[in-house]
Coordinates of C-alpha atoms in Angstrom, one line a residue:
Chain A
M2 CA 118.6 141.5 135.9
L3 CA 121.1 143.3 138.3
N4 CA 123.5 140.7 137.9
L5 CA 123.3 141.2 134.2
I6 CA 124.0 144.9 134.7
K7 CA 126.8 144.2 136.9
N8 CA 128.3 142.1 134.3
E9 CA 128.0 144.7 131.6
M10 CA 129.9 147.2 133.9
I11 CA 132.6 144.7 134.7
K12 CA 133.1 144.2 131.2
T13 CA 132.9 147.6 130.3
F14 CA 135.4 148.9 132.9
S15 CA 137.7 146.2 132.0
T16 CA 138.5 147.8 128.8
K17 CA 139.8 151.2 128.0
K18 CA 136.9 152.7 126.5
M19 CA 135.2 154.6 129.4
Y20 CA 138.5 155.8 130.5
V21 CA 139.0 157.2 126.9
F22 CA 135.4 159.1 127.1
Y23 CA 136.4 160.4 130.7
G24 CA 139.7 161.4 129.4
I25 CA 137.9 163.3 126.2
I26 CA 135.5 164.9 128.6
V27 CA 138.2 166.3 130.6
V28 CA 140.5 167.5 127.5
F29 CA 137.1 169.1 126.2
C30 CA 136.8 171.2 129.7
L31 CA 140.6 172.2 129.1
M32 CA 140.2 173.3 125.5
I33 CA 136.9 175.2 126.3
S34 CA 138.7 176.8 129.5
L35 CA 141.6 177.8 127.3
T36 CA 139.7 179.2 124.5
I37 CA 137.9 181.3 126.8
I38 CA 141.0 182.5 128.3
L39 CA 143.0 183.4 125.5
Q40 CA 140.3 184.7 123.2
P41 CA 137.9 186.4 125.9
G42 CA 134.5 187.3 124.8
E43 CA 134.8 186.1 121.4
I44 CA 132.8 182.8 121.9
I45 CA 131.7 183.4 125.4
D46 CA 132.0 185.7 128.6
K47 CA 134.4 184.6 131.1
P48 CA 132.4 182.4 133.1
T49 CA 133.1 181.4 137.0
G50 CA 134.0 178.0 138.2
Q51 CA 130.2 177.7 139.5
A52 CA 128.8 178.6 135.9
F53 CA 131.1 176.4 133.7
P54 CA 129.3 173.1 134.1
L55 CA 126.5 174.7 132.5
I56 CA 128.7 175.8 129.4
L57 CA 130.1 172.1 129.3
L58 CA 126.8 170.6 129.4
K59 CA 125.6 172.7 126.5
G60 CA 128.6 172.0 124.7
L61 CA 128.7 168.0 124.9
I62 CA 124.9 167.2 125.1
G63 CA 124.3 167.8 121.5
Q64 CA 126.6 165.5 119.8
I65 CA 129.6 164.2 122.0
F66 CA 127.2 162.6 124.7
P67 CA 125.1 160.8 121.9
I68 CA 128.1 159.7 119.9
F69 CA 129.7 158.1 123.2
I70 CA 126.4 156.3 123.7
I71 CA 126.2 155.0 119.9
I72 CA 129.5 153.7 120.5
L73 CA 128.4 152.2 123.9
S74 CA 125.5 150.6 122.2
V75 CA 127.4 149.3 119.3
D76 CA 130.0 147.7 121.5
M77 CA 127.7 146.1 123.7
I78 CA 125.4 144.8 121.1
T79 CA 126.7 145.0 117.6
N80 CA 130.2 144.0 118.4
E81 CA 129.3 141.4 120.7
Y82 CA 126.7 139.9 118.3
R83 CA 129.5 139.6 115.8
N84 CA 132.0 138.5 118.2
G85 CA 130.0 135.5 119.2
T86 CA 129.7 136.6 122.8
F87 CA 126.1 138.1 122.9
K88 CA 124.8 134.3 122.8
L89 CA 126.5 133.6 126.1
P90 CA 124.2 134.7 128.6
L91 CA 121.2 133.5 126.6
L92 CA 122.7 130.1 127.2
H93 CA 121.6 130.5 131.0
P94 CA 118.3 131.0 132.5
V95 CA 118.0 134.6 131.1
S96 CA 115.2 135.8 129.1
R97 CA 116.0 137.8 125.8
R98 CA 113.9 140.6 127.1
K99 CA 115.7 141.1 130.4
Y100 CA 119.1 140.6 128.7
I101 CA 118.4 143.5 126.5
L102 CA 116.6 145.5 129.2
A103 CA 120.0 145.1 131.2
K104 CA 121.8 146.5 128.4
I105 CA 119.9 149.5 128.1
F106 CA 120.0 150.4 131.6
S107 CA 123.8 149.5 131.6
I108 CA 124.4 152.2 128.8
I109 CA 122.1 154.7 130.8
L110 CA 124.0 154.4 134.0
L111 CA 127.5 154.6 132.0
T112 CA 125.9 158.0 130.3
V113 CA 125.1 159.1 134.0
S114 CA 128.6 158.5 134.9
L115 CA 129.7 160.6 131.7
L116 CA 127.7 163.6 133.2
G117 CA 128.9 162.9 136.7
V118 CA 132.6 163.3 135.1
T119 CA 131.5 165.9 133.0
L120 CA 130.1 168.2 136.3
L121 CA 132.8 167.4 138.5
S122 CA 135.6 168.2 136.2
S123 CA 134.0 171.3 134.8
Y124 CA 133.6 172.3 138.4
F125 CA 137.2 171.6 139.3
I126 CA 138.8 173.0 136.0
G127 CA 136.4 175.8 135.9
S128 CA 137.4 176.8 139.4
I129 CA 140.9 176.8 138.4
F130 CA 141.0 178.8 135.5
F131 CA 138.2 181.0 136.4
G132 CA 137.8 181.1 140.2
W133 CA 134.9 179.7 142.1
G134 CA 133.0 183.3 142.2
E135 CA 130.6 184.6 144.6
G136 CA 127.5 182.8 143.2
V137 CA 126.2 181.8 139.9
T138 CA 123.9 183.9 137.4
I139 CA 121.6 181.6 135.2
D140 CA 119.1 183.3 132.7
G141 CA 119.9 186.5 134.5
N142 CA 119.0 185.2 138.1
L143 CA 121.7 185.2 140.8
Y144 CA 121.7 182.1 143.2
S145 CA 123.9 181.5 145.8
S146 CA 126.7 178.8 145.6
L147 CA 124.4 176.3 147.3
D148 CA 121.5 177.0 145.1
G149 CA 123.7 177.1 142.1
I150 CA 125.0 173.4 143.0
L151 CA 121.5 172.2 143.4
K152 CA 120.4 174.3 139.9
M153 CA 123.4 172.7 138.2
L154 CA 122.5 169.2 139.6
S155 CA 118.9 169.6 138.2
Y156 CA 120.1 170.5 134.5
Y157 CA 122.6 167.6 134.6
G158 CA 119.9 165.3 136.3
I159 CA 116.7 166.2 134.0
S160 CA 119.6 165.7 131.0
I161 CA 119.6 161.9 131.6
L162 CA 115.9 161.8 130.5
P163 CA 116.4 162.6 126.7
L164 CA 119.9 160.6 126.9
A165 CA 118.2 157.6 128.1
A166 CA 115.7 157.9 125.2
F167 CA 118.5 158.4 122.8
S168 CA 120.2 155.3 124.3
M169 CA 116.8 153.1 123.8
L170 CA 116.9 154.3 120.3
S171 CA 120.8 153.6 119.6
V172 CA 120.1 150.1 121.1
V173 CA 117.4 149.9 118.1
L174 CA 119.9 150.7 115.7
A175 CA 122.7 148.3 117.2
L176 CA 120.1 145.6 117.1
L177 CA 119.6 146.1 113.4
F178 CA 123.1 145.7 112.2
S179 CA 125.6 143.0 112.7
N180 CA 128.6 145.1 111.4
A181 CA 129.8 147.4 113.9
G182 CA 131.5 149.7 111.5
V183 CA 128.2 150.0 109.7
A184 CA 126.1 150.5 112.9
V185 CA 128.4 153.4 114.0
G186 CA 128.4 155.3 110.7
L187 CA 124.8 155.0 110.1
S188 CA 123.9 156.2 113.6
I189 CA 126.3 158.8 113.7
G190 CA 125.1 160.1 110.1
L191 CA 121.5 159.8 111.4
L192 CA 122.4 161.9 114.4
F193 CA 123.7 164.7 112.4
A194 CA 121.1 164.4 109.8
L195 CA 118.4 164.5 112.7
D196 CA 120.2 167.7 113.9
V197 CA 120.5 169.6 110.7
A198 CA 116.6 168.8 110.0
R199 CA 115.9 170.0 113.5
Q200 CA 117.6 173.4 112.5
L201 CA 116.3 173.7 109.1
L202 CA 112.8 172.7 109.8
P203 CA 111.7 174.3 113.1
N204 CA 108.1 172.9 112.8
L205 CA 109.4 169.3 112.3
G206 CA 112.0 169.8 114.5
L207 CA 110.1 169.7 117.5
Y208 CA 109.3 166.2 117.2
I209 CA 113.0 165.2 116.5
I210 CA 114.7 163.8 119.6
N211 CA 117.8 165.9 119.1
S212 CA 115.3 168.9 120.3
T213 CA 114.9 167.4 123.6
F214 CA 118.6 167.3 124.7
Y215 CA 118.3 170.7 125.8
I216 CA 115.4 170.2 127.7
F217 CA 117.3 171.5 130.9
E218 CA 117.2 175.1 129.1
S219 CA 113.1 174.9 129.1
L220 CA 112.2 172.9 132.2
F221 CA 113.6 175.6 134.7
N222 CA 112.2 178.4 132.9
S223 CA 108.7 179.3 133.8
S224 CA 108.2 181.0 130.3
L225 CA 109.0 177.7 128.6
Y226 CA 107.2 175.4 130.5
D227 CA 105.1 174.3 127.4
T228 CA 108.0 173.5 125.4
A229 CA 109.4 171.6 128.6
F230 CA 106.2 169.5 128.8
S231 CA 106.1 168.6 125.1
Q232 CA 109.8 167.9 125.1
I233 CA 109.2 165.4 128.0
L234 CA 106.4 163.9 126.3
L235 CA 108.4 163.5 123.3
T236 CA 111.2 161.8 125.1
L237 CA 108.8 159.6 126.7
I238 CA 107.4 158.6 123.5
Y239 CA 110.6 158.1 122.1
A240 CA 111.9 155.7 125.0
F241 CA 108.6 153.8 124.7
I242 CA 108.7 153.1 121.1
S243 CA 112.1 152.0 121.3
L244 CA 111.6 149.9 123.9
I245 CA 108.9 148.0 122.3
I246 CA 110.9 147.6 118.8
S247 CA 114.1 146.4 120.7
D248 CA 111.6 143.9 122.4
I249 CA 110.2 142.8 119.1
I250 CA 113.7 142.8 117.3
I251 CA 115.3 140.6 120.3
R252 CA 112.5 138.1 120.4
K253 CA 112.8 137.5 116.8
K254 CA 116.7 137.9 116.2
E255 CA 118.6 134.9 114.9
I256 CA 121.9 134.7 117.2
I257 CA 123.9 133.4 114.1
Y258 CA 127.4 134.2 115.3
Chain B
M231 CA 123.4 104.0 130.3
N232 CA 119.3 103.9 131.1
N233 CA 116.1 104.8 129.5
K234 CA 115.5 108.0 130.9
E235 CA 115.3 110.3 128.0
V236 CA 117.2 113.6 128.6
L237 CA 116.8 115.2 125.4
K238 CA 114.2 114.4 122.5
V239 CA 114.0 116.4 119.4
Q240 CA 111.2 115.8 116.9
N241 CA 110.9 117.0 113.5
L242 CA 113.0 120.0 113.9
T243 CA 113.3 121.9 110.6
K244 CA 114.7 124.9 109.5
K245 CA 114.3 126.8 106.1
Y246 CA 116.1 129.9 104.5
E247 CA 114.3 131.2 101.6
N248 CA 112.2 128.1 101.0
K249 CA 115.0 125.7 101.2
A250 CA 115.2 123.4 104.1
V251 CA 119.0 123.3 105.8
V252 CA 117.5 121.1 108.4
N253 CA 114.8 118.8 107.4
K254 CA 112.6 116.9 109.9
V255 CA 115.5 116.2 112.1
S256 CA 114.6 113.6 115.1
F257 CA 116.5 111.8 117.6
S258 CA 116.6 111.3 121.5
I259 CA 119.5 111.0 123.9
N260 CA 119.4 108.8 127.1
E261 CA 120.9 109.5 130.2
G262 CA 124.3 108.6 130.3
D263 CA 124.7 108.4 126.4
I264 CA 127.7 110.1 124.6
F265 CA 125.8 110.8 121.5
G266 CA 127.5 111.7 118.3
F267 CA 125.9 114.1 115.9
L268 CA 128.1 113.5 112.8
G269 CA 128.2 114.9 109.4
P270 CA 130.2 116.9 106.9
N271 CA 130.7 120.9 107.3
G272 CA 127.4 122.3 106.1
A273 CA 125.2 119.5 106.9
G274 CA 123.1 121.4 109.5
K275 CA 124.8 120.0 112.7
T276 CA 125.3 123.7 114.1
T277 CA 122.0 125.0 112.8
T278 CA 120.2 122.0 114.8
I279 CA 122.1 122.7 117.9
K280 CA 121.3 126.4 117.8
M281 CA 117.6 125.6 117.2
I282 CA 117.6 123.1 120.1
L283 CA 119.3 126.2 122.3
N284 CA 116.7 128.5 121.1
L285 CA 119.4 130.6 119.7
I286 CA 117.9 130.4 116.1
K287 CA 113.7 129.9 115.6
K288 CA 112.7 126.6 114.4
D289 CA 110.4 126.6 111.6
Q290 CA 108.9 123.5 112.8
G291 CA 109.3 120.7 115.1
E292 CA 109.6 120.4 118.9
V293 CA 112.5 120.1 121.5
Y294 CA 112.2 118.3 124.9
V295 CA 114.5 118.1 127.9
N296 CA 113.6 115.9 130.5
G297 CA 110.1 115.4 128.8
K298 CA 109.4 119.2 129.2
D299 CA 108.8 121.4 126.2
F300 CA 111.8 123.7 125.8
S301 CA 110.3 126.6 124.5
E302 CA 107.5 126.7 127.0
N303 CA 110.0 126.1 130.0
F304 CA 113.2 127.6 128.8
N305 CA 114.6 128.5 132.2
E306 CA 114.1 125.1 133.8
C307 CA 115.1 123.4 130.7
I308 CA 118.4 125.5 129.9
S309 CA 119.4 125.2 133.5
K310 CA 119.9 121.5 133.0
I311 CA 122.0 122.1 129.9
G312 CA 125.5 123.3 129.3
A313 CA 126.5 124.3 126.0
V314 CA 129.7 125.2 123.5
V315 CA 128.4 126.6 120.4
E316 CA 130.7 126.7 117.4
T317 CA 134.4 127.7 118.4
P318 CA 134.1 128.7 121.8
K319 CA 133.9 132.4 122.5
F320 CA 135.1 134.5 125.3
Y321 CA 135.4 138.0 126.5
E322 CA 138.8 138.1 125.3
Y323 CA 139.9 141.0 127.7
L324 CA 138.8 139.1 130.8
T325 CA 140.7 136.3 132.3
G326 CA 139.6 132.9 132.4
Y327 CA 138.2 133.0 135.8
Q328 CA 136.4 136.5 135.3
N329 CA 134.6 134.7 132.2
L330 CA 133.4 132.1 134.2
K331 CA 132.3 134.4 136.9
Q332 CA 130.5 136.4 134.2
M333 CA 128.4 133.4 133.6
A334 CA 128.2 132.0 137.2
N335 CA 126.6 135.7 138.0
L336 CA 123.6 134.6 135.9
E337 CA 123.1 131.2 137.5
V338 CA 121.5 130.6 141.0
N339 CA 123.4 128.1 142.9
V340 CA 127.1 128.6 141.1
D341 CA 129.5 129.8 143.7
E342 CA 133.2 130.6 143.7
E343 CA 133.8 127.1 144.7
R344 CA 132.1 125.7 141.6
I345 CA 134.0 127.9 139.7
N346 CA 137.4 126.6 141.0
E347 CA 135.9 123.0 140.6
V348 CA 135.4 123.3 137.1
I349 CA 138.8 125.1 136.4
K350 CA 140.4 122.1 138.2
I351 CA 138.4 119.6 136.1
V352 CA 139.6 121.0 132.8
R353 CA 143.0 121.5 134.4
L354 CA 143.4 125.3 133.9
E355 CA 144.3 126.2 137.6
K356 CA 147.7 128.0 136.4
R357 CA 146.2 130.0 133.7
A358 CA 142.9 130.7 135.1
K359 CA 143.8 134.2 136.4
E360 CA 145.4 135.3 133.0
K361 CA 143.4 137.1 130.1
V362 CA 141.9 134.9 127.5
N363 CA 143.4 136.2 124.3
T364 CA 146.6 134.8 125.8
Y365 CA 145.2 131.2 125.5
S366 CA 145.8 128.6 123.1
L367 CA 142.9 127.0 121.3
G368 CA 143.2 124.2 123.2
M369 CA 142.9 126.0 126.5
K370 CA 140.1 127.8 125.0
Q371 CA 138.2 124.7 124.2
R372 CA 138.7 123.5 128.0
L373 CA 137.7 126.7 129.3
G374 CA 134.6 126.5 127.1
I375 CA 134.1 123.1 128.5
A376 CA 134.3 124.3 132.1
R377 CA 132.0 127.2 131.4
A378 CA 129.1 124.5 130.1
L379 CA 130.0 122.5 133.3
L380 CA 129.5 125.5 135.8
N381 CA 125.8 124.9 136.3
N382 CA 126.2 121.1 137.1
P383 CA 124.2 120.2 133.7
K384 CA 122.8 117.0 133.1
L385 CA 123.4 117.3 129.4
V386 CA 126.2 118.9 127.7
I387 CA 126.1 120.1 124.2
L388 CA 129.6 120.5 122.3
D389 CA 129.8 121.5 119.0
E390 CA 133.2 120.4 117.4
P391 CA 134.7 120.2 120.3
T392 CA 138.3 119.1 118.9
N393 CA 138.4 121.4 115.8
G394 CA 141.5 122.9 115.2
L395 CA 143.2 120.9 117.9
D396 CA 146.7 119.0 117.5
P397 CA 146.3 115.4 118.0
Q398 CA 147.4 115.7 121.7
G399 CA 144.7 118.6 122.4
M400 CA 142.2 116.3 120.5
R401 CA 142.9 113.4 122.9
D402 CA 143.0 115.4 125.9
I403 CA 139.2 116.6 125.2
R404 CA 138.1 112.9 124.5
E405 CA 139.5 111.8 127.6
L406 CA 137.8 114.7 129.3
I407 CA 134.6 113.8 127.9
K408 CA 134.7 110.2 128.6
K409 CA 135.8 110.7 132.2
L410 CA 133.1 113.5 132.9
A411 CA 130.5 110.9 131.3
V412 CA 131.7 108.2 133.7
E413 CA 132.5 110.1 137.0
N414 CA 129.8 113.0 136.7
N415 CA 127.1 111.0 135.1
I416 CA 127.0 113.8 132.3
T417 CA 125.2 112.9 129.1
F418 CA 127.0 114.5 125.8
L419 CA 125.7 115.6 122.4
I420 CA 128.8 116.1 120.6
S421 CA 128.5 117.3 117.1
T422 CA 131.5 116.5 114.9
H423 CA 132.7 115.8 111.4
L424 CA 135.5 113.4 112.4
L425 CA 134.3 109.9 112.2
H426 CA 136.8 108.3 114.4
E427 CA 135.8 110.6 117.1
V428 CA 132.5 109.0 117.2
E429 CA 134.0 105.5 117.0
Q430 CA 136.3 106.4 119.7
I431 CA 133.8 107.9 122.5
C432 CA 130.1 107.9 121.3
N433 CA 127.7 105.0 122.1
K434 CA 125.2 106.4 119.7
V435 CA 125.2 108.3 116.8
A436 CA 123.0 110.3 114.1
I437 CA 124.6 110.8 110.9
L438 CA 123.3 114.3 109.1
K439 CA 123.6 114.8 105.5
E440 CA 122.3 117.5 103.7
G441 CA 120.0 118.5 106.6
E442 CA 118.6 115.2 106.9
I443 CA 119.3 112.1 109.1
I444 CA 120.3 109.2 107.0
S445 CA 121.5 106.8 110.1
Y446 CA 120.5 106.8 113.8
D447 CA 121.4 104.0 116.0
T448 CA 123.8 102.9 118.4
V449 CA 127.6 102.7 116.9
K450 CA 127.6 99.0 117.6
N451 CA 124.5 98.1 115.6
L452 CA 125.5 100.5 112.6
L453 CA 128.8 98.4 112.5
K454 CA 127.0 95.0 112.8
K455 CA 126.7 93.4 109.4
N456 CA 126.3 89.7 108.1
T457 CA 129.4 89.3 106.5
E458 CA 133.1 89.7 107.6
T459 CA 136.1 90.8 105.6
L460 CA 139.5 89.1 105.6
N461 CA 142.7 90.4 104.3
L462 CA 144.4 87.3 102.9
Q463 CA 148.2 87.9 102.7
T464 CA 149.9 85.3 100.1
P465 CA 152.3 85.3 97.3
D466 CA 150.0 83.0 95.6
I467 CA 147.4 85.8 94.4
L468 CA 146.3 84.3 91.1
K469 CA 145.8 80.7 92.7
T470 CA 143.9 82.3 95.3
L471 CA 141.5 84.3 93.4
S472 CA 141.0 81.2 91.2
L473 CA 139.9 79.0 93.9
L474 CA 137.9 82.0 95.8
K475 CA 135.6 81.8 92.6
D476 CA 134.1 78.3 93.4
L477 CA 133.1 79.4 96.7
D478 CA 129.2 80.6 97.2
Y479 CA 130.0 81.9 100.4
V480 CA 132.5 84.6 99.0
K481 CA 130.6 87.7 98.4
K482 CA 133.2 89.9 97.0
K483 CA 137.3 89.5 96.5
V484 CA 139.7 92.3 96.0
R485 CA 143.2 91.8 94.9
H486 CA 146.0 94.0 96.3
E487 CA 150.0 94.1 96.1
E488 CA 150.3 91.5 99.0
G489 CA 147.1 89.2 98.6
V490 CA 143.5 89.4 98.4
V491 CA 140.8 91.1 100.6
V492 CA 137.8 88.9 100.5
E493 CA 134.4 89.6 101.9
I494 CA 132.6 86.4 103.0
E495 CA 129.4 85.4 104.8
K496 CA 129.6 85.5 108.8
G497 CA 131.0 82.4 110.2
F498 CA 133.3 81.0 107.3
S499 CA 136.5 82.2 107.9
T500 CA 138.0 79.1 109.4
K501 CA 136.5 77.2 106.6
L502 CA 138.1 79.2 104.2
N503 CA 141.6 79.2 105.8
K504 CA 141.2 75.4 106.0
Y505 CA 140.4 75.3 102.2
L506 CA 143.4 77.6 101.1
I507 CA 145.7 75.9 102.9
Q508 CA 144.5 71.9 101.7
N509 CA 144.7 73.7 98.2
E510 CA 148.4 74.3 99.1
I511 CA 148.3 78.1 99.1
K512 CA 151.0 79.5 101.1
L513 CA 148.6 81.7 103.6
E514 CA 151.3 83.9 105.4
Y515 CA 148.3 85.8 107.5
S516 CA 144.7 85.9 107.4
I517 CA 143.6 89.1 109.0
P518 CA 140.0 90.3 109.9
V519 CA 139.1 93.4 108.8
N520 CA 136.7 95.6 111.1
Q521 CA 134.3 97.6 109.2
S522 CA 135.0 100.9 110.4
L523 CA 132.2 104.3 110.7
E524 CA 134.1 105.7 108.0
E525 CA 133.2 102.8 105.5
F526 CA 129.8 102.6 106.8
F527 CA 129.5 106.4 106.2
I528 CA 131.0 106.4 102.7
K529 CA 128.4 103.7 101.8
K530 CA 125.5 105.6 103.0
T531 CA 126.4 109.0 101.7
K532 CA 128.0 107.3 98.3
G533 CA 131.2 109.5 99.0
G534 CA 131.4 110.8 102.4
E535 CA 132.9 113.9 101.2
Q536 CA 134.5 116.3 103.8
I537 CA 134.6 113.6 106.5
A538 CA 138.0 113.2 107.7

């Protein structure tokens, strides 16, 4: 399994894709910083460098990260399938289940690296534009720098959970299609449709995976523990069902290309 | 060659929309064989290979590797096999070496030394550190073979290994296969639509047509028959034809520009030559014509369409 993950990492970092994603995150950081500076108070009050990572997380987690995950999944599965390279490890002592699990874990690891780059670049760029500040205020509470950093790490850390579940769902979609364009188009379409559904149908929206992306807002707020619990449960259900479906699909999949 | 069975395929069947594209295909390959899996494009060769390798599901049939059921002992069986299915595919953005390393990582006993060894076998030392997207098709075929050899396999399955290559490239690959079979004692299953390829390198052949095996034997046996063919080159064509009419051991005669091609019962060629000379036929040459696999195939398939 570890060797399979290592292979996926080598392949991914041998192309420009991840570096482009990291670049987009940095550009996004710069754009938000400039917007705040040029139009103070219109979008958001001027933060400190210590609070900036939270703004970035809120800005990226709903759509940008899921789109990155969709692209990674389609590239690792649908593209490889169509290019005829998906079958290569299957001509060695590698079970299909392990193979797909390795791809899922690789996508999750890459997502963690995206979160890491977001955290670091937002601290760095935020500090340059807004200064480090004397601490950080989150949900009306003032934290020391150390506590603020730990808090931020928890926010980013817990965000791995819904993104991991989304990665698993995205892998299911990537396995279902043999055309990369169709897979990306439909997956992104579905992401936006679910997001609209979440906002338009508040009751149903609670069960949509997109609602779990903002789990960090509820988990560390004692008045929202119930919401956080249901979001964690929902995330686990999505992950579990996606894993089962992936396993069924990969075991039955005819490797034609 | 010995009698140890390396691969046994029994009643392999694949249906798409109730139509059998591979129908009850059975054959076995012994250690040391170079087995030709011959058939026109679309005959079901690649589908059969993919079923053998568990890439697509079989609707019926069994595959045994060294006597063990492939489905039940996947890891053990696949570790004895090296395969190139269809045109060899690679991670084009990686170097040849990195591509091999990717697969070596999935095997237990394949180290860097072995990677360098297979690179040397296929003579890619000078280009191994370059990206695969700069390789010619011939180089990719060789790299594909190197990849198939990584795990020291007992059986190597090559799907159309010379497809798309120039004559020199084809020759190189065939020489490599023959060399590996002799020097490394590797058993080969080679699918091809090229009859002369089978004649040149295989000792055993199964001919596949529309998903069914229509002939399966050693190449030697398939070409064995009870008649022999002579190309009689003479200016006395009409007189020769007239004389041949009276001979009961002559089975068939066909006139051509420089003489007559005659099919006779085996062992009568000397008698025929003497008879023609005694009857003052100016016989310039009497050339034995060997039956080729191509002729055999055409007879068997009543046309042999798409066979080169």
